[in-house]
Structure formats: structure tokens, C-alpha cells
Coordinates of C-alpha atoms and ligand atoms in Angstrom, one line a residue:
M1 CA 24.9 1.8 1.1
K2 CA 21.5 2.7 2.2
V3 CA 18.5 4.7 0.6
V4 CA 16.1 6.1 2.8
K5 CA 12.6 7.1 2.3
F6 CA 10.5 9.5 4.7
G7 CA 6.7 9.4 4.6
G8 CA 4.6 12.5 5.0
S9 CA 4.1 12.3 8.7
S10 CA 7.9 11.9 9.1
I11 CA 8.4 15.0 7.6
A12 CA 5.4 17.5 8.4
S13 CA 7.0 19.9 10.7
A14 CA 10.0 21.5 11.6
T15 CA 10.5 19.4 14.3
Q16 CA 10.1 16.4 12.1
F17 CA 12.6 17.7 9.8
K18 CA 15.1 17.7 13.0
K19 CA 14.5 14.2 13.5
V20 CA 15.0 13.1 10.0
H21 CA 18.2 15.7 9.9
D22 CA 19.5 13.3 12.8
I23 CA 18.7 10.1 11.4
V24 CA 20.2 10.8 8.0
L25 CA 23.5 12.2 9.1
E26 CA 24.1 9.9 11.9
D27 CA 25.1 7.1 9.4
T28 CA 27.2 8.0 6.5
D29 CA 25.9 5.0 4.4
R30 CA 22.6 6.8 4.1
H31 CA 23.4 8.4 0.7
Y32 CA 20.0 9.0 -1.0
V33 CA 17.1 10.4 0.8
V34 CA 13.6 10.3 -0.8
P35 CA 10.9 12.4 0.9
S36 CA 7.2 12.8 0.6
A37 CA 5.2 16.1 0.9
P38 CA 4.5 17.4 4.6
G39 CA 1.5 15.3 5.8
K40 CA -0.8 15.6 8.9
R41 CA 1.0 17.1 11.8
N42 CA -2.4 16.0 14.1
K43 CA -5.4 14.2 13.5
E44 CA -7.1 17.2 12.2
D45 CA -4.6 18.6 9.8
T46 CA -4.5 18.3 6.1
K47 CA -1.6 16.7 4.0
V48 CA 0.2 19.1 1.5
T49 CA -0.9 16.9 -1.5
D50 CA -4.7 17.1 -0.4
L51 CA -4.3 20.9 -0.3
L52 CA -2.7 21.0 -3.6
I53 CA -5.5 18.8 -5.1
L54 CA -7.8 21.1 -3.3
A55 CA -6.3 24.3 -4.7
Y56 CA -6.4 22.5 -8.4
S57 CA -10.2 21.9 -8.2
H58 CA -10.8 25.5 -6.4
H59 CA -8.8 27.5 -8.8
N60 CA -11.4 29.7 -9.5
K61 CA -13.2 30.0 -6.3
D62 CA -13.2 32.5 -3.6
D63 CA -11.4 30.4 -1.3
F64 CA -8.5 29.7 -3.6
E65 CA -5.9 32.2 -2.0
E66 CA -6.7 31.0 1.3
I67 CA -6.1 27.5 0.4
Y68 CA -2.8 28.4 -1.4
D69 CA -1.8 30.3 1.6
R70 CA -2.1 27.5 3.7
I71 CA 0.5 25.4 1.4
K72 CA 3.0 28.5 1.5
A73 CA 2.6 28.6 4.9
R74 CA 3.5 24.9 5.8
Y75 CA 7.0 25.5 3.9
N76 CA 7.8 29.0 5.2
G77 CA 7.1 27.5 8.7
I78 CA 9.5 24.8 8.3
I79 CA 12.1 27.3 6.8
T80 CA 11.8 29.9 9.2
E81 CA 11.8 27.4 12.2
L82 CA 15.0 25.7 10.8
G83 CA 16.6 29.1 10.2
L84 CA 17.5 28.0 6.6
D85 CA 18.6 30.2 3.7
I86 CA 16.4 29.4 1.1
S87 CA 13.4 31.0 -0.6
L88 CA 10.6 29.2 -2.3
E89 CA 9.0 32.5 -3.4
E90 CA 9.7 31.9 -7.2
D91 CA 8.5 28.6 -7.0
F92 CA 5.1 29.5 -5.2
K93 CA 4.5 31.9 -8.2
E94 CA 5.2 29.5 -11.0
I95 CA 3.3 26.7 -9.2
K96 CA 0.1 29.4 -9.0
E97 CA 0.4 30.4 -12.3
E98 CA 0.3 26.7 -13.3
I99 CA -2.7 25.8 -11.2
K100 CA -4.6 29.0 -12.7
K101 CA -3.9 27.8 -16.2
Q102 CA -5.3 24.2 -15.1
N103 CA -2.5 22.9 -17.2
S104 CA -1.6 19.7 -15.3
F105 CA -3.2 18.0 -12.4
D106 CA -0.2 15.8 -11.9
Y107 CA 2.1 18.6 -12.0
T108 CA 0.4 20.4 -9.3
I109 CA -0.1 17.4 -6.9
S110 CA 3.7 16.7 -7.3
R111 CA 4.8 20.2 -6.1
G112 CA 4.3 18.8 -2.3
E113 CA 7.2 16.7 -3.0
Y114 CA 9.2 18.7 -5.4
L115 CA 9.1 21.7 -2.8
N116 CA 9.7 19.3 0.4
G117 CA 12.9 17.8 -1.6
K118 CA 14.3 21.3 -2.1
V119 CA 14.2 22.3 1.5
L120 CA 15.4 19.1 2.7
A121 CA 18.4 18.9 0.4
N122 CA 19.3 22.6 1.6
Y123 CA 19.0 21.5 5.4
L124 CA 21.1 18.4 5.0
G125 CA 23.5 19.9 2.7
F126 CA 23.1 17.2 0.1
D127 CA 22.4 17.8 -3.6
F128 CA 19.0 18.0 -5.1
I129 CA 18.1 15.8 -8.1
D130 CA 14.7 16.4 -9.8
A131 CA 12.8 13.2 -10.2
A132 CA 11.4 14.7 -13.2
D133 CA 14.8 14.4 -15.1
V134 CA 15.6 10.9 -14.1
I135 CA 12.1 8.9 -13.5
Y136 CA 10.2 8.1 -16.5
I137 CA 6.2 7.1 -15.9
D138 CA 4.0 5.9 -18.5
K139 CA 0.3 7.3 -18.7
H140 CA -0.8 4.6 -16.5
G141 CA 1.3 5.3 -13.8
R142 CA 3.9 2.5 -14.3
Y143 CA 7.3 3.5 -14.4
D144 CA 9.4 2.8 -17.4
E145 CA 12.6 0.6 -16.1
K146 CA 14.9 1.0 -19.0
K147 CA 14.8 4.8 -19.6
T148 CA 14.7 5.3 -15.7
D149 CA 17.6 3.0 -15.0
A150 CA 19.8 4.5 -17.6
A151 CA 18.9 8.4 -16.5
L152 CA 18.9 7.6 -12.7
T153 CA 21.8 5.4 -12.6
K154 CA 23.8 7.9 -14.2
A155 CA 22.6 11.0 -12.1
L156 CA 23.4 8.8 -8.8
S157 CA 26.7 8.3 -9.8
E158 CA 27.4 12.1 -10.3
H159 CA 26.1 13.0 -6.7
D160 CA 27.5 11.2 -3.7
Y161 CA 24.8 12.6 -1.2
A162 CA 21.5 13.3 -2.6
V163 CA 17.9 14.3 -2.0
V164 CA 15.3 12.7 -4.7
P165 CA 11.7 13.8 -4.2
G166 CA 9.1 10.9 -4.2
F167 CA 5.9 10.4 -6.1
Y168 CA 6.4 11.8 -9.4
G169 CA 8.5 11.9 -12.5
Q170 CA 8.4 12.7 -16.3
L171 CA 5.6 11.4 -18.4
N172 CA 7.2 8.8 -20.9
D173 CA 6.3 10.7 -24.0
E174 CA 8.0 13.5 -25.6
S175 CA 6.1 16.1 -23.8
G176 CA 8.2 16.3 -20.9
R177 CA 5.2 16.9 -18.8
I178 CA 5.2 15.7 -15.0
K179 CA 3.5 12.4 -14.3
A180 CA 2.8 11.2 -10.7
F181 CA 2.3 7.7 -9.4
S182 CA -0.8 6.8 -7.5
R183 CA -1.0 8.0 -3.9
G184 CA 1.3 6.8 -1.6
G185 CA 3.9 6.5 -4.5
S186 CA 6.9 8.0 -2.7
D187 CA 7.1 4.5 -1.4
V188 CA 7.8 3.6 -5.0
T189 CA 10.5 6.1 -5.9
G190 CA 12.2 5.1 -2.8
S191 CA 12.1 1.7 -4.2
I192 CA 13.5 2.7 -7.6
V193 CA 16.3 4.8 -6.3
A194 CA 17.4 2.0 -4.2
K195 CA 17.4 -0.4 -7.2
C196 CA 19.5 2.2 -9.3
A197 CA 21.8 3.1 -6.7
C198 CA 22.3 -1.0 -6.1
A199 CA 21.5 -0.2 -2.4
D200 CA 22.3 -2.9 0.4
L201 CA 19.2 -1.7 2.3
Y202 CA 16.0 0.3 1.5
E203 CA 15.0 1.9 4.8
N204 CA 11.7 3.3 4.7
W205 CA 10.5 5.6 7.5
T206 CA 7.3 6.0 8.8
D207 CA 5.1 6.9 12.1
V208 CA 4.9 3.1 13.2
S209 CA 7.7 0.5 14.4
G210 CA 7.0 -1.8 11.3
F211 CA 4.3 -4.5 11.1
L212 CA 2.4 -5.9 13.7
I213 CA 1.3 -9.3 13.8
A214 CA -2.6 -8.2 13.8
D215 CA -4.3 -5.1 13.5
P216 CA -4.0 -3.1 16.9
R217 CA -7.7 -1.7 16.5
I218 CA -8.7 -5.5 17.2
V219 CA -6.0 -6.9 19.1
K220 CA -4.6 -5.0 22.3
D221 CA -0.8 -4.4 21.9
P222 CA 0.0 -6.9 19.2
K223 CA 3.7 -7.9 18.7
P224 CA 5.7 -6.5 16.0
I225 CA 6.8 -8.6 13.1
A226 CA 10.7 -8.8 13.2
T227 CA 11.3 -10.2 9.6
I228 CA 8.7 -11.0 6.9
T229 CA 9.4 -12.2 3.4
Y230 CA 8.1 -10.6 0.4
K231 CA 5.7 -13.5 -0.3
E232 CA 4.1 -13.5 3.5
L233 CA 3.8 -9.5 3.0
R234 CA 2.0 -9.8 -0.4
E235 CA -0.6 -12.1 0.9
L236 CA -1.1 -10.0 4.2
S237 CA -1.5 -6.6 2.4
Y238 CA -3.9 -8.1 -0.1
M239 CA -5.9 -9.0 2.8
G240 CA -6.0 -5.5 4.0
A241 CA -3.0 -5.1 6.2
S242 CA -2.3 -1.3 5.3
V243 CA 1.6 -1.4 4.4
L244 CA 3.8 -0.2 1.6
H245 CA 2.5 0.9 -1.6
Q246 CA 1.8 -2.4 -3.6
N247 CA 4.4 -1.4 -6.5
S248 CA 7.1 -0.5 -4.3
I249 CA 7.9 -3.9 -3.8
F250 CA 8.9 -5.1 -7.3
P251 CA 12.0 -2.6 -8.0
V252 CA 13.9 -3.8 -4.9
R253 CA 12.7 -7.3 -4.6
N254 CA 14.2 -8.2 -8.3
E255 CA 17.6 -7.0 -7.0
G256 CA 17.6 -8.8 -3.7
I257 CA 17.6 -5.6 -1.8
P258 CA 15.8 -5.9 1.6
I259 CA 13.4 -3.0 3.1
L260 CA 13.4 -2.1 6.6
I261 CA 10.5 -0.5 7.9
K262 CA 11.6 1.7 10.7
N263 CA 9.9 4.6 13.1
T264 CA 11.1 8.0 12.7
N265 CA 9.6 9.1 16.2
S266 CA 11.2 6.0 17.8
P267 CA 14.2 5.1 15.8
E268 CA 15.9 2.7 18.4
D269 CA 12.9 0.4 17.9
A270 CA 14.0 -2.7 15.6
G271 CA 11.3 -2.2 13.0
T272 CA 10.3 -5.0 10.3
L273 CA 12.6 -6.6 7.6
I274 CA 11.4 -7.7 4.6
V275 CA 13.4 -10.1 2.8
E276 CA 13.4 -12.8 -0.1
S277 CA 14.0 -15.6 2.2
T278 CA 15.4 -15.9 5.7
C279 CA 16.7 -18.8 8.1
H280 CA 15.5 -16.7 11.0
K281 CA 13.2 -18.7 13.0
P282 CA 10.5 -16.5 14.1
D283 CA 8.9 -17.1 17.9
H284 CA 5.7 -18.0 16.5
V285 CA 4.2 -20.5 13.6
I286 CA 2.5 -17.6 12.2
T287 CA 3.9 -14.5 11.0
G288 CA 0.7 -12.5 10.9
I289 CA -3.2 -12.1 10.5
A290 CA -5.1 -10.1 8.3
G291 CA -8.8 -9.8 7.0
K292 CA -11.6 -7.9 5.4
K293 CA -15.3 -7.7 6.1
D294 CA -17.0 -7.2 3.2
F295 CA -17.4 -10.3 1.0
M296 CA -20.3 -12.1 -0.5
S297 CA -20.6 -15.8 -1.5
I298 CA -23.1 -17.2 -4.1
Y299 CA -23.7 -21.0 -3.5
V300 CA -24.9 -22.7 -6.7
Y301 CA -26.0 -26.5 -6.1
K302 CA -27.2 -29.0 -9.0
K303 CA -27.7 -32.6 -8.8
H304 CA -25.0 -34.5 -10.8
M305 CA -23.2 -31.4 -11.5
S306 CA -19.9 -33.4 -11.3
N307 CA -21.0 -35.0 -14.6
E308 CA -21.7 -31.7 -16.5
V309 CA -18.2 -30.7 -18.2
G310 CA -17.8 -27.0 -18.0
F311 CA -20.2 -26.1 -15.3
I312 CA -18.1 -23.8 -13.2
R313 CA -16.5 -22.2 -16.3
K314 CA -19.9 -21.1 -17.5
A315 CA -20.4 -19.5 -14.1
L316 CA -17.2 -18.0 -14.2
S317 CA -17.7 -16.5 -17.6
I318 CA -20.7 -14.8 -16.5
L319 CA -18.9 -12.9 -13.9
E320 CA -16.3 -12.2 -16.5
K321 CA -18.8 -10.4 -18.6
Y322 CA -19.3 -8.2 -15.5
H323 CA -15.6 -7.5 -14.9
I324 CA -15.8 -9.0 -11.3
S325 CA -12.8 -10.6 -10.1
I326 CA -13.0 -13.8 -8.1
E327 CA -11.5 -14.3 -4.5
H328 CA -12.3 -17.8 -3.9
I329 CA -13.9 -21.1 -5.3
P330 CA -14.2 -23.4 -2.7
S331 CA -16.2 -26.7 -4.1
G332 CA -17.9 -29.7 -3.3
I333 CA -19.0 -32.7 -5.7
D334 CA -22.5 -31.2 -6.8
S335 CA -21.8 -27.7 -5.1
F336 CA -19.7 -24.6 -5.4
N337 CA -19.2 -21.3 -3.7
I338 CA -18.1 -18.2 -5.5
V339 CA -16.6 -15.7 -2.9
V340 CA -16.3 -12.0 -4.3
E341 CA -16.0 -8.6 -2.6
K342 CA -19.4 -7.3 -1.9
K343 CA -18.5 -3.7 -3.5
E344 CA -17.3 -5.7 -6.8
I345 CA -20.6 -7.2 -7.2
E346 CA -23.4 -5.3 -5.7
E347 CA -24.7 -3.1 -8.2
S348 CA -25.2 -6.1 -11.0
L349 CA -26.0 -8.9 -8.2
Y350 CA -29.6 -9.4 -9.4
E351 CA -28.7 -9.4 -13.0
I352 CA -25.8 -11.9 -12.3
L353 CA -28.4 -14.2 -10.5
A354 CA -30.6 -14.3 -13.5
H355 CA -28.0 -15.1 -15.8
F356 CA -26.7 -17.8 -13.4
K357 CA -30.7 -19.3 -13.2
D358 CA -31.0 -19.2 -16.9
E359 CA -27.7 -20.6 -18.1
L360 CA -26.8 -22.7 -15.3
K361 CA -30.4 -24.1 -14.0
P362 CA -29.3 -24.8 -10.9
D363 CA -31.4 -26.6 -8.2
K364 CA -30.4 -24.2 -5.6
L365 CA -29.1 -20.8 -5.9
T366 CA -28.3 -18.8 -2.3
V367 CA -26.2 -15.7 -1.7
Q368 CA -24.7 -15.3 1.6
E369 CA -24.0 -11.8 2.4
D370 CA -21.9 -10.2 5.2
L371 CA -19.2 -12.6 4.8
A372 CA -15.6 -11.8 6.5
L373 CA -12.2 -13.5 5.2
I374 CA -9.5 -13.7 7.6
S375 CA -6.0 -15.0 6.3
T376 CA -3.5 -16.5 8.6
V377 CA -0.2 -16.2 7.2
G378 CA 3.2 -17.8 7.8
K379 CA 6.2 -19.6 5.9
N380 CA 6.5 -21.9 8.9
M381 CA 3.0 -23.3 8.8
S382 CA 3.9 -25.3 5.9
D383 CA 6.4 -27.6 7.8
K384 CA 4.3 -27.7 10.9
P385 CA 1.8 -30.5 10.8
G386 CA -1.5 -29.8 12.8
T387 CA -1.4 -25.8 12.3
S388 CA -5.0 -25.8 10.6
G389 CA -6.2 -28.5 13.2
K390 CA -5.0 -26.2 16.0
L391 CA -6.7 -23.1 14.2
F392 CA -10.2 -24.9 13.4
G393 CA -9.9 -26.4 16.9
A394 CA -9.7 -22.8 18.5
L395 CA -12.3 -21.5 16.2
G396 CA -14.6 -24.3 17.1
K397 CA -14.0 -24.0 21.0
N398 CA -15.0 -20.2 20.5
N399 CA -18.3 -21.0 18.9
I400 CA -17.1 -19.5 15.8
N401 CA -18.8 -21.1 12.8
I402 CA -16.5 -21.1 9.8
V403 CA -18.4 -20.8 6.5
M404 CA -15.6 -21.5 4.1
I405 CA -11.8 -22.5 4.3
A406 CA -9.1 -22.1 1.6
Q407 CA -5.8 -22.7 1.9
G408 CA -3.1 -21.4 -0.7
S409 CA -1.4 -24.0 -2.6
D410 CA 2.2 -22.9 -1.3
E411 CA 0.7 -23.4 2.2
I412 CA 1.8 -19.9 3.8
N413 CA -1.9 -18.8 3.9
I414 CA -5.2 -20.3 5.6
T415 CA -8.0 -18.3 5.2
V416 CA -11.3 -18.6 6.7
G417 CA -14.8 -17.4 6.0
V418 CA -16.8 -16.3 8.7
K419 CA -20.0 -14.0 9.4
K420 CA -19.2 -10.5 9.7
K421 CA -20.3 -10.3 13.2
D422 CA -17.5 -13.0 14.1
F423 CA -14.8 -10.9 12.6
T424 CA -13.1 -9.3 15.4
K425 CA -13.7 -12.2 17.7
T426 CA -12.2 -14.6 14.9
V427 CA -8.7 -12.4 14.8
Q428 CA -8.5 -12.2 18.4
V429 CA -9.0 -16.0 19.0
I430 CA -6.3 -16.9 16.2
Y431 CA -4.0 -14.3 17.5
D432 CA -4.2 -15.7 21.2
T433 CA -3.9 -19.3 19.8
F434 CA -0.7 -18.7 17.9
V435 CA 0.6 -15.9 19.8
G436 CA -1.0 -14.9 22.9
G437 CA -0.7 -16.9 26.1
N438 CA -2.5 -19.9 24.8
E439 CA 0.3 -21.1 22.6
E440 CA 1.1 -24.7 23.0
Ligands
LIG501 N1 2.2 12.6 -1.1 C1 1.7 11.7 -1.7 C2 0.4 11.2 -1.2 O1 -0.3 12.0 -0.3 C3 2.5 10.6 -2.1 C4 3.3 10.0 -0.7 O2 3.3 10.5 0.1 O3 3.8 8.8 -1.1 O4 -0.1 10.2 -1.4

């Protein structure tokens, strides 16, 4: 049994609806469908969720009617083109009134999925289950597992084939109000539905054929990743590979349900399978490469620092006071670097340096700006001696100066820090070394 989620661009127009229709109905194992709101039909287009946000903030402005008509036109266009026997006029009226009253932002932004779910259920001939009746979300946007499990499992058992709109649920208090997940949250709904349906597979249909080994904006035609473990995925997404909504992993992972990323526009492509573990031997030692550009490193040197107990703790507690989270702390005998994301520290950098001076009395205190971090991730690196040697050797040969090195303790990740100007070259060299023509 499969649960299938379709992202916004997969379901943005009547043409896309037809593709979704064929995909869902060609496999009778696809019992439950979770749609996003209609996304962009082309680069210049606006997502329905963004139009709803705009309508909410323009509720008393002259252009409100025009914005609201654009939302209505998106759905009416799909309904007319598909020749469906459904009218959303009552819903449009009610939603407009609610927006005018400014009752609830979350209610407003959730209507994109709600309306799309109704249209899709009608088109597929599936039942419609309103997510507000079966998914409970607290005020911080986290779902209440116990309450949701009870309500959703029961609802699913009563409907053999159904559409459950993504992105929202009911606020977990007695108010009965609507609460949305954070943006991109339909992935989370899909994962929760897969969990409660005890699905064999959670298919996440989008507009790319799965994950690629490297960012295609940097590396030309990177190869796709056929299988990846949840752990590897976590490392890559933390380092900027834009993938699934972060919270969509946990519900299915805990139940041992794999996720398959598929392309609605190219359904014959294999896609990427995300699993807990696999004996599948990949073609390459590494699984993927991801990186982020804007980091900064604070270098602290003090003679005989190694004899001063609690020295690093003092530095870290200064950063803690400023709520700055730390990426890495590579250290030497009498020195250490603290690597942080630039946007986190920028505002308070000078104050923090002043505290460092006063409280740590370092012999040397410098800041290295424009640092980029690149992570090379792969579970197979851990039992392959020489991987890091090969990586560092290749960077050296290409004149890339490594500013920092960190290896995760589970040995599935080697992170190098380089100057920002060397970022793209570093990603390319690593790709060529392990995946491209130069692999030994
Ligand atoms: N429609 C929502 C958004 O644009 C949720 C989603 O697509 O997953 O963020």
C-alpha cells in the first residue's frame, strides 16, 4: 500500500492534474493522496499559497478583489478544463469573508490545499478527508502524535481510497481553529498519513527525478542518487541540499517506511529511494556533496591554553549568551577556531569579540570571513581507507587551500572549509574525483 504526495508544481494546472490522475490510478496500491496547493506553472507565476498570504495582508486595500479573483481563477480554470462537476463558489464566499474578518492567518493559507484536495478527490473519484478533522498541530507547528494517530488511523480505515489535503490540521487546543505547518509542510502531512496508514512506501512526487549527487547549478549534469539512507540525507540537507521538509522524515523513519522521490513530469525515471539502511552497493564511494557559502571563523590563540581548564567552555558560553549556534570547533594545542554561520553572528560580532578579549585574554584573536563549508557524504566512506587522503590530495592538486577539516564521528561525512571564492571549484573537484571521469 502506498501513500502519494504531490508537490505544488506537480499539481499546478489542469495538464498537471491529468498527469497526477494517470499516476494515481495506474496503481491500485496508491490508496491515499496528499496534494499541495497549486504551485507555479512557470517561473513568473505565483503559488496559490503566496496569493493567499497577499490577499490576507491586502484585505482592506484596493487590489484585494483582483488578488482574490486570481486565486479563484486558478481553481476554476482547472475545474473547467477538466470538465468536473464541482463548484467551489460557496467555499470562495466563506474564505473571502474570513479573510476580511482577519480571523486567522493559518486558516487563510491552508485554503490552497483544502480547495485543491476537494477538486482532486472529485477528479479521482476518491473520498475527501479534511485534514482539520484528523491532524492535530500545537501552537509551535509540531503535530500531536497520539491524538493524530487515533483520529487519522480511524478515518483511513473508513475510507479505502481518499485525498487528505497537505499542510494543515487543527490547533491542538479546544478552539477547533486551523493550524498550518511551516512552509513546505505538505511533505509532513504525507509522512503522517503514510505512518497512520502503515504504508509500505511513501511516494513524494515533485518536479525533479530525485536527488542529485551535487548541485546542478555547479556541476554539469550530475548523476542522480538511486538510494540514500536517512542519515546521509540529514547530513546533506543540513548542508543546504534542498530536499524534503525537515520534519517529514521522522514519522515514516520511525516506522521503517521508505520514501521514494519521483518526478511527476517524468514518471519513468527511477527517482531516489530513502531508506533506513541498505546493502545496495552504490556506484561511488560517496553518496552526495553539499555546501553552504556564508560562514565565518573566529580564531583564538593563547600560549599554554592547553593547561587552562575550561578555556573553550568560557568562549562557548559567551556565544551561548548571544544565542549563536556553532557549526564546528577544530582545535590545536593552544588554539581553536569557532565556525559559525555569518548571518547568525554578524550583528553582534564586535560585542562578542570584545567579550572574548576581556574574558579570555587571548594572545591572538582574528576573524576569517567568507568561509565556505563543503560536506562530502557517504556511508561507504567509513570502510574505505584513503577516502580523505584522496579528497585532500585532489584539492591540493587543484590549488585549493583547505582552511578547516572536520570529520563526523560516524565517518559518513567529511567537511572542508575553504575560502568562499573556491566554493564552486571545490564542489566540482570533489565530484570529478569521486564520481566523474577521474575516479580510480
Ligand atoms: N503550499 C504550502 C507552501 O507553499 C505547503 C506545501 O506546498 O507543502 O509552502
